[in-house]
Coordinates of C-alpha atoms in Angstrom, one line a residue:
M4 CA 3.2 20.4 10.6
A5 CA 1.2 20.2 13.9
C6 CA 2.6 16.8 14.7
P7 CA 5.6 17.4 16.9
N8 CA 7.6 15.0 19.1
T9 CA 5.7 14.1 22.2
P10 CA 6.2 11.5 25.0
P11 CA 4.8 8.0 24.1
S12 CA 2.9 7.9 27.4
A13 CA 0.8 11.0 26.7
R14 CA -2.7 10.3 25.4
S15 CA -5.6 12.8 25.2
D16 CA -9.4 12.5 25.3
A17 CA -11.1 11.0 22.4
L18 CA -11.9 13.1 19.3
R19 CA -15.2 14.9 19.4
G20 CA -18.0 13.9 17.1
A21 CA -18.7 10.9 15.0
V22 CA -18.7 10.6 11.3
A23 CA -20.8 8.3 9.1
A24 CA -19.5 4.7 8.9
D25 CA -20.6 2.1 6.4
L26 CA -21.0 -1.6 6.9
R27 CA -21.1 -4.5 4.6
L28 CA -20.2 -8.2 5.2
S29 CA -17.2 -9.8 3.6
R30 CA -17.6 -13.5 3.0
R31 CA -13.9 -14.0 2.6
V32 CA -12.8 -13.0 6.1
G33 CA -16.0 -12.6 8.0
F34 CA -15.4 -9.1 9.2
V35 CA -17.4 -5.9 8.7
I36 CA -16.4 -3.4 6.0
A37 CA -17.2 0.2 6.1
C38 CA -20.0 1.0 3.7
G39 CA -23.2 3.0 4.7
M40 CA -24.8 3.0 8.2
K41 CA -24.2 6.0 10.4
H42 CA -22.5 5.8 13.8
S43 CA -22.2 2.1 14.0
V44 CA -19.7 0.8 16.6
P45 CA -18.7 -2.9 16.3
S46 CA -18.9 -5.1 19.3
R47 CA -15.6 -5.8 20.9
R48 CA -16.8 -9.3 21.8
R49 CA -17.9 -10.2 18.2
F50 CA -16.4 -13.5 17.1
L51 CA -15.2 -14.0 13.5
T52 CA -17.4 -17.0 12.6
D53 CA -16.2 -17.0 8.9
S54 CA -12.7 -15.8 9.6
A55 CA -9.3 -17.5 10.1
G56 CA -10.1 -17.8 13.8
A57 CA -13.1 -20.0 13.0
S58 CA -11.3 -21.9 10.3
L59 CA -8.6 -22.9 12.8
S60 CA -11.3 -24.4 15.1
L61 CA -9.7 -22.7 18.1
S62 CA -10.7 -23.4 21.7
F63 CA -11.0 -20.6 24.2
L64 CA -8.1 -19.5 26.4
S65 CA -8.4 -18.1 29.8
Q66 CA -8.6 -14.3 29.8
V67 CA -5.3 -12.4 29.7
P68 CA -5.1 -9.0 31.5
A69 CA -6.8 -6.4 29.3
V70 CA -6.1 -2.7 29.0
S71 CA -9.1 -1.1 30.6
F72 CA -10.9 1.7 28.9
A73 CA -10.1 4.0 31.9
A74 CA -6.4 3.2 31.5
A75 CA -6.6 3.8 27.8
K76 CA -8.0 7.3 28.0
S77 CA -6.2 8.4 31.2
A78 CA -3.2 9.8 29.3
G79 CA -2.1 13.3 29.0
K80 CA -3.0 16.0 26.5
D81 CA 0.0 16.0 24.1
V82 CA -0.9 13.1 21.8
V83 CA -3.7 12.7 19.4
A84 CA -6.5 10.5 20.9
L85 CA -8.5 8.1 18.8
R86 CA -12.1 7.1 18.9
A87 CA -13.2 5.5 22.2
E88 CA -14.0 2.1 20.6
I89 CA -10.5 1.6 19.1
E90 CA -8.3 3.5 21.6
P91 CA -7.9 0.6 24.1
L92 CA -6.8 -1.9 21.4
V93 CA -4.4 0.6 19.9
R94 CA -2.9 1.3 23.4
F95 CA -2.6 -2.5 23.9
L96 CA -0.5 -2.8 20.7
E97 CA 1.6 0.3 21.6
D98 CA 2.3 -0.7 25.2
T99 CA 2.7 -4.5 25.2
P100 CA 6.4 -5.5 24.8
R101 CA 7.2 -7.0 21.5
E102 CA 8.4 -10.3 23.0
R103 CA 4.9 -10.8 24.6
L104 CA 2.6 -9.2 22.1
T105 CA 2.1 -12.1 19.7
E106 CA 0.9 -14.5 22.4
Q107 CA -1.3 -11.9 24.2
L108 CA -2.9 -10.7 21.1
A109 CA -3.5 -14.3 19.9
A110 CA -5.2 -14.9 23.3
R111 CA -7.6 -12.1 22.6
I112 CA -8.3 -13.4 19.1
R113 CA -8.9 -16.9 20.4
S114 CA -11.4 -15.7 23.0
G115 CA -13.3 -13.6 20.5
E116 CA -12.5 -10.4 22.3
V117 CA -11.1 -8.8 19.1
S118 CA -12.0 -9.3 15.5
Y119 CA -9.9 -9.3 12.4
R120 CA -11.3 -5.9 11.4
E121 CA -10.5 -4.4 14.8
V122 CA -6.9 -5.7 14.8
L123 CA -6.3 -4.4 11.3
G124 CA -7.7 -1.0 12.1
A125 CA -5.8 -0.7 15.4
L126 CA -2.6 -1.7 13.7
L127 CA -2.9 1.1 11.1
L128 CA -3.8 3.6 13.7
A129 CA -0.9 2.6 16.0
G130 CA 1.5 3.0 13.1
V131 CA 0.2 6.5 12.1
R132 CA 0.3 7.7 15.7
N133 CA 3.7 6.4 16.6
V134 CA 5.9 6.2 13.4
E135 CA 7.0 9.3 11.6
P136 CA 7.0 9.2 7.8
R137 CA 10.4 11.0 7.8
P138 CA 13.1 11.5 6.8
A139 CA 11.5 9.7 3.9
V140 CA 8.2 7.9 3.4
G141 CA 9.7 4.5 3.8
F142 CA 12.3 2.8 6.1
K143 CA 10.6 2.4 9.5
F144 CA 7.4 3.7 8.0
H145 CA 7.0 0.4 6.1
A146 CA 5.1 -0.8 9.2
V147 CA 2.3 1.5 8.0
L148 CA 2.8 1.0 4.3
V149 CA 2.6 -2.8 4.6
V150 CA -0.7 -3.0 6.4
H151 CA -2.9 -3.3 3.4
S152 CA -0.4 -5.6 1.6
A153 CA -0.6 -7.9 4.6
H154 CA -4.4 -7.7 4.4
L155 CA -4.4 -8.6 0.7
A156 CA -2.2 -11.6 1.5
S157 CA -4.6 -12.7 4.2
L158 CA -7.6 -12.4 2.0
S159 CA -6.0 -14.5 -0.7
G160 CA -4.3 -17.0 1.6
P161 CA -5.5 -20.4 2.9
D162 CA -7.9 -20.3 5.8
S163 CA -5.4 -22.1 8.1
D164 CA -2.9 -19.3 7.7
R165 CA -5.1 -16.2 7.3
W166 CA -3.9 -14.6 10.6
L167 CA -0.2 -15.0 9.7
P168 CA 0.3 -11.9 7.6
I169 CA -1.5 -9.6 10.0
L170 CA 0.3 -10.9 13.1
W171 CA 3.5 -10.7 11.2
A172 CA 2.7 -7.0 10.5
V173 CA 1.9 -6.4 14.2
D174 CA 5.3 -7.7 15.1
D175 CA 6.8 -5.5 12.3
F176 CA 5.1 -2.5 13.9
K177 CA 6.8 -3.1 17.2
K178 CA 10.2 -3.2 15.4
S179 CA 9.4 0.1 13.7
Q180 CA 8.1 1.6 16.9
A181 CA 11.4 0.8 18.7
R182 CA 13.3 2.3 15.8
D183 CA 11.2 5.5 15.9
V184 CA 11.9 5.8 19.7
K185 CA 15.7 5.7 18.9
E186 CA 15.3 8.3 16.1
G187 CA 13.6 10.9 18.3
N188 CA 10.4 9.3 19.6
W189 CA 7.9 11.2 17.3
T190 CA 4.2 10.9 18.1
M191 CA 1.3 12.6 16.4
A192 CA 0.1 15.6 18.4
P193 CA -3.5 16.6 18.9
V194 CA -5.3 18.8 16.4
V195 CA -4.8 22.5 17.0
E196 CA -8.5 23.2 17.0
K197 CA -8.3 27.0 16.8
K198 CA -6.4 26.7 13.4
V199 CA -8.9 24.4 11.8
P200 CA -10.7 26.3 8.9
A201 CA -14.4 26.6 8.7
P202 CA -16.2 24.0 6.6
T203 CA -16.8 26.4 3.8
A204 CA -13.1 27.3 3.7
A205 CA -11.5 23.9 4.2
R206 CA -11.2 22.8 0.6
R207 CA -9.5 26.0 -0.6
A208 CA -7.3 26.1 2.5
F209 CA -6.1 22.5 1.8
I210 CA -5.3 23.2 -1.8
E211 CA -3.4 26.4 -1.0
A212 CA -1.4 24.8 1.8
M213 CA -0.5 21.7 -0.3
D214 CA 0.5 23.9 -3.2
R215 CA 2.7 26.0 -0.8
W216 CA 4.1 22.8 0.8
D217 CA 3.0 24.4 4.1
E218 CA 2.9 21.6 6.7
A219 CA 1.2 23.3 9.6
A220 CA -1.5 24.9 7.4
A221 CA -2.1 21.7 5.5
D222 CA -2.5 19.7 8.8
A223 CA -5.2 22.1 10.0
A224 CA -6.9 22.1 6.6
T225 CA -6.9 18.3 6.4
V226 CA -8.8 18.2 9.7
G227 CA -11.3 20.7 8.4
L228 CA -11.7 18.8 5.1
Y229 CA -12.3 15.5 6.9
R230 CA -15.0 17.1 9.0
S231 CA -16.8 18.8 6.2
A232 CA -16.4 16.7 2.9
G233 CA -17.2 13.3 1.7
A234 CA -14.7 10.5 1.2
Q235 CA -14.6 10.6 -2.6
E236 CA -14.1 14.4 -2.6
I237 CA -11.2 14.1 -0.2
F238 CA -9.7 11.2 -2.2
D239 CA -9.8 13.2 -5.4
L240 CA -8.1 16.1 -3.7
F241 CA -5.3 13.9 -2.3
V242 CA -4.5 12.1 -5.6
P243 CA -2.6 14.9 -7.4
Y244 CA -0.4 15.4 -4.4
A245 CA 0.4 11.7 -4.1
A246 CA 1.3 11.5 -7.8
R247 CA 3.1 14.8 -8.4
D248 CA 6.6 13.6 -7.6
L249 CA 8.8 10.5 -7.2
R250 CA 10.4 11.6 -3.9
S251 CA 10.6 8.7 -1.5
I252 CA 10.8 6.3 -4.5
G253 CA 7.1 6.1 -5.0
H254 CA 5.9 5.7 -1.4
K255 CA 3.6 8.7 -1.6
A256 CA 1.3 7.1 -4.1
I257 CA 1.7 3.7 -2.3
Y258 CA 0.7 5.3 1.0
L259 CA -2.4 6.9 -0.4
A260 CA -3.5 3.8 -2.2
N261 CA -2.9 1.4 0.7
A262 CA -4.2 3.7 3.4
W263 CA -7.4 4.4 1.5
R264 CA -8.0 0.7 0.9
T265 CA -7.5 -0.1 4.6
L266 CA -9.9 2.7 5.6
Q267 CA -12.6 1.0 3.5
V268 CA -12.1 -2.1 5.8
M269 CA -11.7 -0.4 9.2
G270 CA -14.2 2.4 8.7
W271 CA -14.2 6.0 7.6
Q272 CA -14.9 7.1 11.2
H273 CA -11.2 6.5 11.9
A274 CA -9.9 8.5 9.0
E275 CA -8.9 11.8 10.6
P276 CA -5.5 10.8 12.0
V277 CA -4.7 8.7 8.9
L278 CA -5.4 11.7 6.7
R279 CA -3.2 13.9 8.9
S280 CA -0.4 11.3 8.5
L281 CA -0.9 11.2 4.8
T282 CA -0.7 14.9 4.5
Y283 CA 2.5 15.0 6.4
A284 CA 4.0 12.3 4.2
L285 CA 2.9 13.9 0.9
L286 CA 4.6 17.1 1.9
N287 CA 8.0 15.5 2.4
H288 CA 10.6 17.0 0.0
T289 CA 13.7 15.5 1.7
S290 CA 16.6 17.9 1.5
D291 CA 15.3 19.9 -1.4
P292 CA 14.3 23.5 -1.0
N293 CA 10.6 24.3 -1.0
P294 CA 9.3 23.1 -4.4
A295 CA 6.8 25.9 -4.4
D296 CA 9.6 28.4 -4.9
N297 CA 12.0 26.3 -7.0
D298 CA 11.9 24.7 -10.4
L299 CA 13.3 21.3 -9.4
D300 CA 13.9 18.4 -11.9
I301 CA 11.8 15.9 -9.9
D302 CA 8.7 18.2 -10.1
R303 CA 8.8 18.9 -13.8
P304 CA 7.1 15.8 -15.2
W305 CA 3.8 16.4 -13.3
R306 CA 3.6 20.0 -14.6
R307 CA 4.5 19.0 -18.1
N308 CA 2.0 16.2 -18.1
E309 CA -0.8 18.6 -17.2
G310 CA -0.4 20.2 -20.6
L311 CA 0.0 16.9 -22.4
A312 CA -3.2 15.6 -20.8
D313 CA -5.1 18.4 -22.5
E314 CA -4.0 17.1 -25.9
L315 CA -5.6 13.7 -25.5
R316 CA -8.6 13.0 -27.8
A317 CA -12.0 13.6 -26.2
D318 CA -12.8 9.8 -26.4
W319 CA -9.4 8.7 -25.1
Q320 CA -11.0 6.0 -22.9
T321 CA -12.1 4.0 -26.0
G322 CA -10.0 2.3 -28.6
K323 CA -8.3 -0.9 -29.7
V324 CA -6.5 -3.2 -27.4
D325 CA -3.2 -3.9 -29.2
S326 CA -0.3 -6.1 -28.0
G327 CA 1.9 -4.5 -30.6
A328 CA 1.3 -1.1 -29.1
T329 CA 2.1 -2.5 -25.6
A330 CA 5.4 -3.9 -26.9
A331 CA 6.3 -0.6 -28.6
L332 CA 5.7 1.3 -25.3
M333 CA 7.8 -1.2 -23.4
A334 CA 10.6 -0.7 -25.9
G335 CA 10.5 3.0 -25.2
F336 CA 10.6 2.5 -21.4
R337 CA 13.9 0.7 -21.8
K338 CA 15.7 3.7 -23.3
D339 CA 13.6 6.8 -23.5
S340 CA 13.6 9.9 -21.2
E341 CA 10.7 10.8 -18.9
D342 CA 9.3 13.2 -21.5
A343 CA 9.6 10.8 -24.4
A344 CA 7.8 8.1 -22.4
S345 CA 4.8 10.2 -21.7
D346 CA 4.9 11.5 -25.3
A347 CA 4.7 7.9 -26.5
V348 CA 1.6 7.2 -24.4
L349 CA 0.0 10.4 -25.7
S350 CA 0.7 9.3 -29.3
Q351 CA -0.6 5.8 -28.9
L352 CA -3.9 7.0 -27.2
N353 CA -4.4 9.6 -29.9
D354 CA -3.8 7.0 -32.6
G355 CA -6.8 5.1 -31.2
I356 CA -5.1 2.6 -28.9
A357 CA -7.2 1.8 -25.8
P358 CA -5.9 2.8 -22.3
Q359 CA -5.8 -1.0 -21.5
S360 CA -2.8 -1.4 -23.8
V361 CA -1.0 1.5 -22.0
I362 CA -1.9 -0.1 -18.6
D363 CA -0.5 -3.4 -19.9
A364 CA 2.8 -1.7 -20.9
L365 CA 3.1 0.0 -17.5
F366 CA 2.5 -3.2 -15.5
V367 CA 4.6 -5.5 -17.7
G368 CA 7.3 -2.8 -18.2
S369 CA 7.7 -2.3 -14.5
A370 CA 7.8 -6.1 -13.9
E371 CA 10.5 -6.4 -16.6
L372 CA 12.7 -4.1 -14.5
M373 CA 12.6 -6.7 -11.7
L374 CA 13.8 -9.3 -14.2
R375 CA 16.7 -7.0 -15.2
Q376 CA 17.7 -6.2 -11.6
P377 CA 15.7 -7.7 -8.8
A378 CA 16.5 -5.0 -6.2
I379 CA 14.8 -2.2 -4.4
P380 CA 14.4 0.4 -7.3
A381 CA 12.8 -2.1 -9.6
L382 CA 10.6 -3.5 -6.8
H383 CA 9.3 0.0 -6.1
A384 CA 8.6 0.5 -9.8
V385 CA 6.2 -2.5 -9.5
T386 CA 4.6 -1.3 -6.3
T387 CA 4.3 2.3 -7.4
T388 CA 2.8 1.3 -10.8
N389 CA 0.3 -0.8 -8.8
A390 CA -0.6 2.2 -6.6
M391 CA -0.8 4.7 -9.5
H392 CA -3.2 2.3 -11.2
Y393 CA -5.4 2.2 -8.1
L394 CA -5.5 6.0 -8.0
Y395 CA -6.3 6.0 -11.7
Q396 CA -9.2 3.5 -11.2
N397 CA -10.7 5.3 -8.2
C398 CA -10.3 9.0 -8.9
S399 CA -13.4 10.6 -10.2
D400 CA -11.7 13.6 -11.8
E401 CA -11.3 12.8 -15.5
A402 CA -8.6 15.5 -16.0
V403 CA -6.5 14.0 -13.2
R404 CA -7.0 10.5 -14.6
R405 CA -5.4 11.6 -17.9
R406 CA -2.4 13.0 -16.1
L407 CA -2.0 9.8 -14.0
L408 CA -1.5 7.6 -17.1
L409 CA 1.1 10.0 -18.4
Q410 CA 2.8 10.4 -15.0
S411 CA 3.0 6.6 -14.6
A412 CA 4.9 6.4 -17.9
S413 CA 7.2 9.2 -16.8
F414 CA 8.1 7.4 -13.6
L415 CA 9.5 4.2 -15.3
P416 CA 12.5 5.9 -17.0
R417 CA 13.4 7.5 -13.6
F418 CA 13.2 4.1 -11.9
R419 CA 15.5 2.8 -14.6
E420 CA 18.0 5.5 -13.8
F421 CA 17.8 4.6 -10.1
M422 CA 18.7 1.0 -11.1
L423 CA 21.7 2.1 -13.2
S424 CA 23.1 4.0 -10.2
R425 CA 23.1 0.7 -8.2
G426 CA 25.0 -1.4 -10.7
K427 CA 24.6 -3.7 -13.7
V428 CA 21.2 -3.9 -15.3
A429 CA 20.7 -7.1 -17.4
E430 CA 19.7 -6.8 -21.1
V431 CA 16.7 -9.1 -20.9
R432 CA 13.3 -8.5 -22.5
L433 CA 10.2 -9.9 -20.9
D434 CA 8.1 -9.7 -24.0
T435 CA 10.5 -12.0 -26.0
L436 CA 11.6 -14.3 -23.1
E437 CA 11.2 -18.0 -24.1
A438 CA 9.7 -20.7 -22.0
E439 CA 11.8 -23.5 -20.7
A440 CA 12.1 -26.4 -23.1
G441 CA 9.2 -28.9 -22.8
E442 CA 11.3 -31.8 -21.4
K443 CA 12.4 -29.6 -18.6
S444 CA 9.0 -28.1 -17.8
P445 CA 8.2 -28.2 -14.1
A446 CA 5.5 -30.6 -13.0
S447 CA 4.2 -28.5 -10.1
A448 CA 4.2 -24.9 -8.8
A449 CA 6.6 -25.9 -6.0
A450 CA 9.1 -27.1 -8.7
V451 CA 8.9 -23.7 -10.4
L452 CA 10.2 -22.0 -7.2
A453 CA 12.9 -24.7 -6.5
G454 CA 16.4 -23.5 -7.5
G455 CA 17.7 -21.8 -10.6
D456 CA 18.7 -18.3 -11.2
R457 CA 16.1 -15.6 -11.7
I458 CA 16.0 -15.9 -15.5
A459 CA 15.7 -19.7 -15.4
R460 CA 12.9 -19.3 -12.8
A461 CA 11.0 -16.9 -15.1
R462 CA 11.3 -19.3 -18.0
K463 CA 9.9 -22.1 -15.7
V464 CA 6.9 -19.9 -15.0
L465 CA 6.3 -19.5 -18.7
A466 CA 6.6 -23.2 -19.3
F467 CA 4.3 -24.1 -16.3
T468 CA 1.6 -21.5 -17.1
D469 CA -0.9 -22.8 -19.6
D470 CA -3.3 -20.2 -21.1
S471 CA -5.9 -23.0 -21.6
D472 CA -5.7 -24.1 -18.0
P473 CA -6.2 -21.1 -15.6
D474 CA -5.8 -23.5 -12.7
R475 CA -2.1 -23.5 -13.4
A476 CA -1.8 -19.8 -12.8
R477 CA -3.9 -20.0 -9.7
E478 CA -1.7 -22.8 -8.4
L479 CA 1.4 -20.8 -8.9
I480 CA -0.1 -17.7 -7.3
G481 CA -1.1 -19.8 -4.3
E482 CA 2.4 -21.3 -4.0
V483 CA 4.1 -17.8 -4.2
R484 CA 1.8 -16.6 -1.4
R485 CA 2.5 -19.7 0.7
H486 CA 6.2 -19.1 0.3
I487 CA 5.8 -15.5 1.5
F488 CA 3.6 -16.6 4.5
L489 CA 6.3 -19.1 5.6
K490 CA 9.5 -17.3 4.8
G491 CA 8.7 -13.6 4.6
T492 CA 10.8 -11.4 6.9
D493 CA 10.6 -8.0 5.3
A494 CA 7.8 -5.6 4.4
H495 CA 8.9 -5.6 0.8
H496 CA 8.2 -9.4 0.5
Y497 CA 4.5 -8.6 1.2
K498 CA 4.4 -5.3 -0.7
F499 CA 5.9 -6.8 -3.9
S500 CA 4.0 -10.1 -3.9
S501 CA 0.6 -8.5 -3.1
A502 CA 1.1 -5.9 -5.9
V503 CA 2.3 -8.1 -8.7
L504 CA -0.2 -10.9 -8.0
E505 CA -3.0 -8.4 -7.9
D506 CA -1.7 -6.9 -11.2
F507 CA -2.0 -10.3 -12.8
Y508 CA -5.8 -9.8 -13.0
Q509 CA -5.4 -6.2 -14.3
V510 CA -3.5 -7.0 -17.5
S511 CA -4.8 -8.4 -20.7
P512 CA -4.8 -12.2 -21.0
D513 CA -2.0 -12.1 -23.5
W514 CA 0.4 -10.6 -20.9
R515 CA -0.6 -12.5 -17.8
A516 CA 1.9 -15.3 -18.0
R517 CA 4.8 -12.8 -18.5
L518 CA 3.7 -10.7 -15.6
L519 CA 3.5 -13.8 -13.5
A520 CA 7.0 -14.7 -14.5
C521 CA 8.2 -11.7 -12.5
S522 CA 6.3 -12.7 -9.3
T523 CA 9.1 -15.1 -8.4
Q524 CA 11.8 -12.4 -8.6
Y525 CA 11.8 -11.2 -5.0
L526 CA 11.1 -14.3 -2.9
P527 CA 12.7 -14.9 0.5
S528 CA 14.9 -17.9 0.8
G529 CA 16.2 -20.1 3.6
R530 CA 14.4 -21.5 6.6
D531 CA 10.9 -20.6 7.6
N532 CA 10.5 -17.4 9.6
P533 CA 10.5 -18.4 13.3
L534 CA 7.6 -16.0 13.9
V535 CA 5.4 -18.4 11.8
E536 CA 5.6 -21.2 14.3
R537 CA 5.3 -18.8 17.2
V538 CA 2.0 -17.5 15.7
R539 CA 0.6 -20.9 15.1
Q540 CA 1.4 -22.1 18.6
A541 CA -0.1 -19.0 20.0
L542 CA -3.4 -19.5 18.1
T543 CA -3.7 -23.2 18.7
A544 CA -2.3 -23.7 22.2

């Protein structure tokens, strides 16, 4: 790919041209979301009147030394440059030492110099420019993957703590940046303009390069595609390549879903380097030979599911929501092969079962894996299923949407096999798990999270959650988020909690309490993360 190692000090002139950006106002955070007005550039001095900054009633700090625009664009020619309005803030995140960044960024937030939206966008761009999604799309690259999860946590958190997840993610980026330096100091290179295909040829060039797993050609085609096609068309083209294999334990689908959602906040005008990073990530085939020239086991389900998708009834998106069908699919996920799992989904849909019952089985079936072994493979089953559902919801290509349902089912048995390779997998069923006895029922959400093994905690959730009182579920969700805010130390804490708590609202009401029972399966323990107090002091000093 045209993204070789280059010195971190090198920065080139800003990208040419401007692409349409959209704006709409978010009541929750008070920042501007990309939506429909051309060439809009947000003011760097805009203050977040409805954001966490305002909710904390912060006073102004004296100005800290800023990175000047001239300094920000005075770098060399060997590194991709960003748009002029965001480059200085990205440089500030890149160049400020980790031990000083929290306080200096908080000073800018307090003074109104930077907004939530600008910090979020700069954080994603700093990650894609400085952290290589290799040798796998994970490890240090979680600094990029976690950005949208942190944003979801911020949206759903209390006003007083809304900046905590984002500033935690900024600190996590600095850790990954340092690791990337040790592992070779990769930085995204500028576009090789002479290789960018013409607008009329970009779509075909992208498809051919991705099918050949050709990194250099795909990089150039991605740039041509961005400069000539609309966002929905580009998303539809990326979806099959994010879902076609389970290399990197699901992070390809996770990256596409999370990056796309973050771009909707920060603005499509910043998409070009993000898309280039995505392309590079999706073409990772680890130590395997080129999949285009080999029939590899990990690539077979996607090809097989293409044929199965053609067998779905024409009105497959209609049907009956049936908890019994969901339970039957879950039973298959516990023992069936990849092929049998997708066959079962096909059979249920063709028998008149609604896609919602399949979606329920995918969400609750992946959550059950966490109850059986609350470790990395099961966690990624949850976050990958969440990402695949996002792709399913937002892809406009009906044929691809069919394949996505079948592919998601194929993934769960492979995740189960990943778990078996790591040790004991408990024989516990989420659909038949009983609530804790009434006399032991916890009185508060905090009591649910206090002590007990993972099975006991799940039973407490079932006892505490009352279908007739939705406030109980909301209280527990809030307590889980607060726990993550205070004690979270790892990207997976944010990725898992944001995914499973979002999924709660995607499943049928009959399954919500059981899904919520698994939200407590990967919680940090021990003392509060010291960064929390550091952030609070920096924002309120």
